[in-house]
Amino acid sequence: MAQNNHSQPATRRIAIDPVTRVEGHGKITLLLDANNHIQEARFHIVEFRGFEKFIQGRPYWEVPFIVQRLCGICPVSHQLAGAKAVDQLAGVKQLTPTATKLRRLLHFGQILQSHALHFFHLSSPDFLFGFGSDPVQRNIAGVLKKYPEIALKGVKLRKYGQQIIQAITGKRIHGTGTVPGGMNKALSITERDALLADITEVLQWSQQALALNEQIHTTHLEHRNFATLQTNFLSMVGDKGELEFYHGGLRARHADGADIFDQLDYCAYQQVLREEVRPWSYMKFPYLHRLGKEQGWYRVGPLARVNNCDSISTPLAEAARKHFRVFAQGKFVHDTLAYHWARMIELLHCTESINELLQDPEIIGTELMAEKGDQLQQGIGVIEAPRGTLFHDYQINEEGLVTKANLIVSTTSNNQAMNESVRSVANQYLDGHEITEALLNHLEVAVRAYDPCLSCATHALGKMPLQVTLQGIDGNMVDQLTKGTDGEIHC
Amino acid sequence: MSFLDMDERLIALLEQVELNRSPLTDIKHCGPCDIGLIEGGVCNAENVHVLREFRANCKTLIAVGACAINGGVPAMRNYFDLQECLQEVYLTGTGITNPQIPNDNELPLLLDKVYPISEVVRVDYYLPGCPPSADAFLQILEPLLSSQEPELLKKHLHYD
Ligand code: SF4
């Protein structure tokens, strides 16, 4: 890394560009003064798609299939949120029991594969090798070599989730399945039995994945205050306040656990949420309107959900949740790295729920379509996607063509939190130090806790990797810090 | 991510190949490689730059998926003016505070349209599908690894 010329103003800009082991294109920039003190740290999303515009004029029933192409990791989440909105547009209030169960099964399969991928394929290298370890082995190939047992289970957990998706939608990625008012295909007995055949093993692996994460978090004291923030949390909960991914009311709580609102009908989301635009990122900054921009930002995703819910309906995951509560003495866990722990509690809940659904005779039912009612002009679909609450809102005209669309994607809700976490790590670990690759990876570890997937945040499609940039106090770029193929830092 | 649908077969593949820049590794710039897999269309100046870097470093370049091959869903914005898209998202959309179009220096220049990668660089092979299946990936990669001409079986040739 080149040092400043003495004649230059005494600040530098560092960019991590792209931030890697996340999906989507992100970039972190740091502004340092002459003594390497952090003046500013920002996490930018640099991709723009314009989905809200180009979906206009399309027939509404196309929405779930176009919109799922926003994301390579959790396409099913977009398909399902879109489908819920489309059900409303088609005037359908209630799906058949089988259709509802198939959608739930699909959703559990999706969260299972996404959570497995998030931890094992993308984040586990940081925990197994160390945040500042050699970048050449710090990836899934390295984990497969050094810890084949762990990596292989991760690969198989993801595979199982993908197999559920394939059984229901016909393809592992970007299949079909949902139609306005129901589902387009029943689950056959053969398909169900094939899935049931592996469930016992999958349950075991899920428990092991949870145990590993619980152990990592509770035995590394330094993880407790890594990128940790005190924030509000937003999530969906079931009508008894239980953990719920597919359908329920919205619950927002303050950092100390006090209610902001509870069981709010998500169709009223516009009354409580606003999104701020800032010039340096294509990703907006949502906040709770009532609390204002400064106080109203919040976190979503596994940590928010496991903190916010009063119970989990399946026994093993509920026991794990209680452990989690005890860890924080009954208060909210705010540790950012505990996202992974909460994620594995949810993963176990998915596996248990998949087991229950597969045992349910209604899952192979053939009543898939509900009666349609009068077409409505607005449809709002909200679900808990793997990385947090996901909002889809569409308006159509008499011909059924989309006239307006609004999406608030999970990662977008975590935008402020990701920025605050990056700032916290920069101040704690980088401030005053000579910047090295190992230190820079610490910033990326913070981002990866929330999200390995930035593409849908700007409604981007396809995948691009995360990028860190040093900048002069006059705003000129002084130093571009990049990692070469050898993992060395070059300028 | 469809690449990962190889599941356990990924392990055998990783024994034969070394991953360079990819969403799975921490390598930020592409170095000399035998095979480059590109997915996604070309939307901004940064994409152009990265794509040229790949072309310069990869002996064989493969366009993977509908977006890379013909622009795919993102190219739906080509029916609209870029400015209109930006206005809808950042000025006139639902529930927006501080409406403004992001324009910071850190944000790469957007291209007027979304382009297939073949409009920017020479492409050696096209692997269709949205996304191509894991089988299709292996069908094309395995022959290439033993320096043979790859051919896609009809059953792996799909466009959805
Ligand atoms: S899966 Fe489809 S939408 Fe996603 S990058 Fe590939 S071609 Fe594009």
PDB file of C-alpha atoms and ligand atoms in Angstrom, chain A residues 66 68-72 173-174 461-463, chain B residues 2 39-41 64-69 71-74 129-132 160, ligand 1:
ATOM      1  CA  ILE A  66     -40.281 -11.434 -12.925  1.00  0.00           C
ATOM      2  CA  GLN A  68     -38.060 -13.416  -8.180  1.00  0.00           C
ATOM      3  CA  ARG A  69     -35.252 -12.674 -10.601  1.00  0.00           C
ATOM      4  CA  LEU A  70     -34.232  -9.931  -8.214  1.00  0.00           C
ATOM      5  CA  CYS A  71     -32.305 -12.454  -6.201  1.00  0.00           C
ATOM      6  CA  GLY A  72     -30.185 -15.527  -6.773  1.00  0.00           C
ATOM      7  CA  ILE A 173     -33.933 -21.626  -8.894  1.00  0.00           C
ATOM      8  CA  HIS A 174     -36.636 -19.536 -10.565  1.00  0.00           C
ATOM      9  CA  LEU A 461     -30.728  -8.782 -10.716  1.00  0.00           C
ATOM     10  CA  GLY A 462     -27.888 -11.208 -10.981  1.00  0.00           C
ATOM     11  CA  LYS A 463     -24.820 -11.206  -8.857  1.00  0.00           C
TER      12      LYS A 463
ATOM     13  CA  SER B   2     -26.973 -22.247  -9.401  1.00  0.00           C
ATOM     14  CA  GLU B  39     -23.402 -13.780 -15.312  1.00  0.00           C
ATOM     15  CA  GLY B  40     -25.503 -10.651 -15.420  1.00  0.00           C
ATOM     16  CA  GLY B  41     -25.763  -7.976 -18.077  1.00  0.00           C
ATOM     17  CA  VAL B  64     -23.823 -17.691 -18.263  1.00  0.00           C
ATOM     18  CA  GLY B  65     -27.573 -17.182 -18.188  1.00  0.00           C
ATOM     19  CA  ALA B  66     -30.152 -15.013 -19.879  1.00  0.00           C
ATOM     20  CA  CYS B  67     -28.879 -11.752 -18.377  1.00  0.00           C
ATOM     21  CA  ALA B  68     -25.341 -12.168 -19.689  1.00  0.00           C
ATOM     22  CA  ILE B  69     -26.510 -13.500 -23.045  1.00  0.00           C
ATOM     23  CA  GLY B  71     -29.729  -8.668 -20.983  1.00  0.00           C
ATOM     24  CA  GLY B  72     -32.507 -10.712 -19.360  1.00  0.00           C
ATOM     25  CA  VAL B  73     -34.991  -9.175 -16.944  1.00  0.00           C
ATOM     26  CA  PRO B  74     -32.817  -6.127 -16.100  1.00  0.00           C
ATOM     27  CA  GLY B 129     -30.979 -20.770 -18.841  1.00  0.00           C
ATOM     28  CA  CYS B 130     -32.261 -18.599 -16.049  1.00  0.00           C
ATOM     29  CA  PRO B 131     -30.222 -19.921 -14.438  1.00  0.00           C
ATOM     30  CA  PRO B 132     -28.528 -22.844 -16.205  1.00  0.00           C
ATOM     31  CA  ASP B 160     -36.155 -20.642 -18.568  1.00  0.00           C
TER      32      ASP B 160
HETATM   33  S1  SF4 C   1     -30.562 -16.537 -12.857  1.00  0.00           S
HETATM   34 FE1  SF4 C   1     -31.694 -15.491 -14.467  1.00  0.00          FE
HETATM   35  S2  SF4 C   1     -32.058 -13.441 -13.628  1.00  0.00           S
HETATM   36 FE2  SF4 C   1     -30.450 -14.360 -12.382  1.00  0.00          FE
HETATM   37  S3  SF4 C   1     -28.513 -13.661 -13.384  1.00  0.00           S
HETATM   38 FE3  SF4 C   1     -29.035 -15.661 -14.224  1.00  0.00          FE
HETATM   39  S4  SF4 C   1     -30.145 -15.195 -16.066  1.00  0.00           S
HETATM   40 FE4  SF4 C   1     -30.177 -13.341 -14.844  1.00  0.00          FE
END
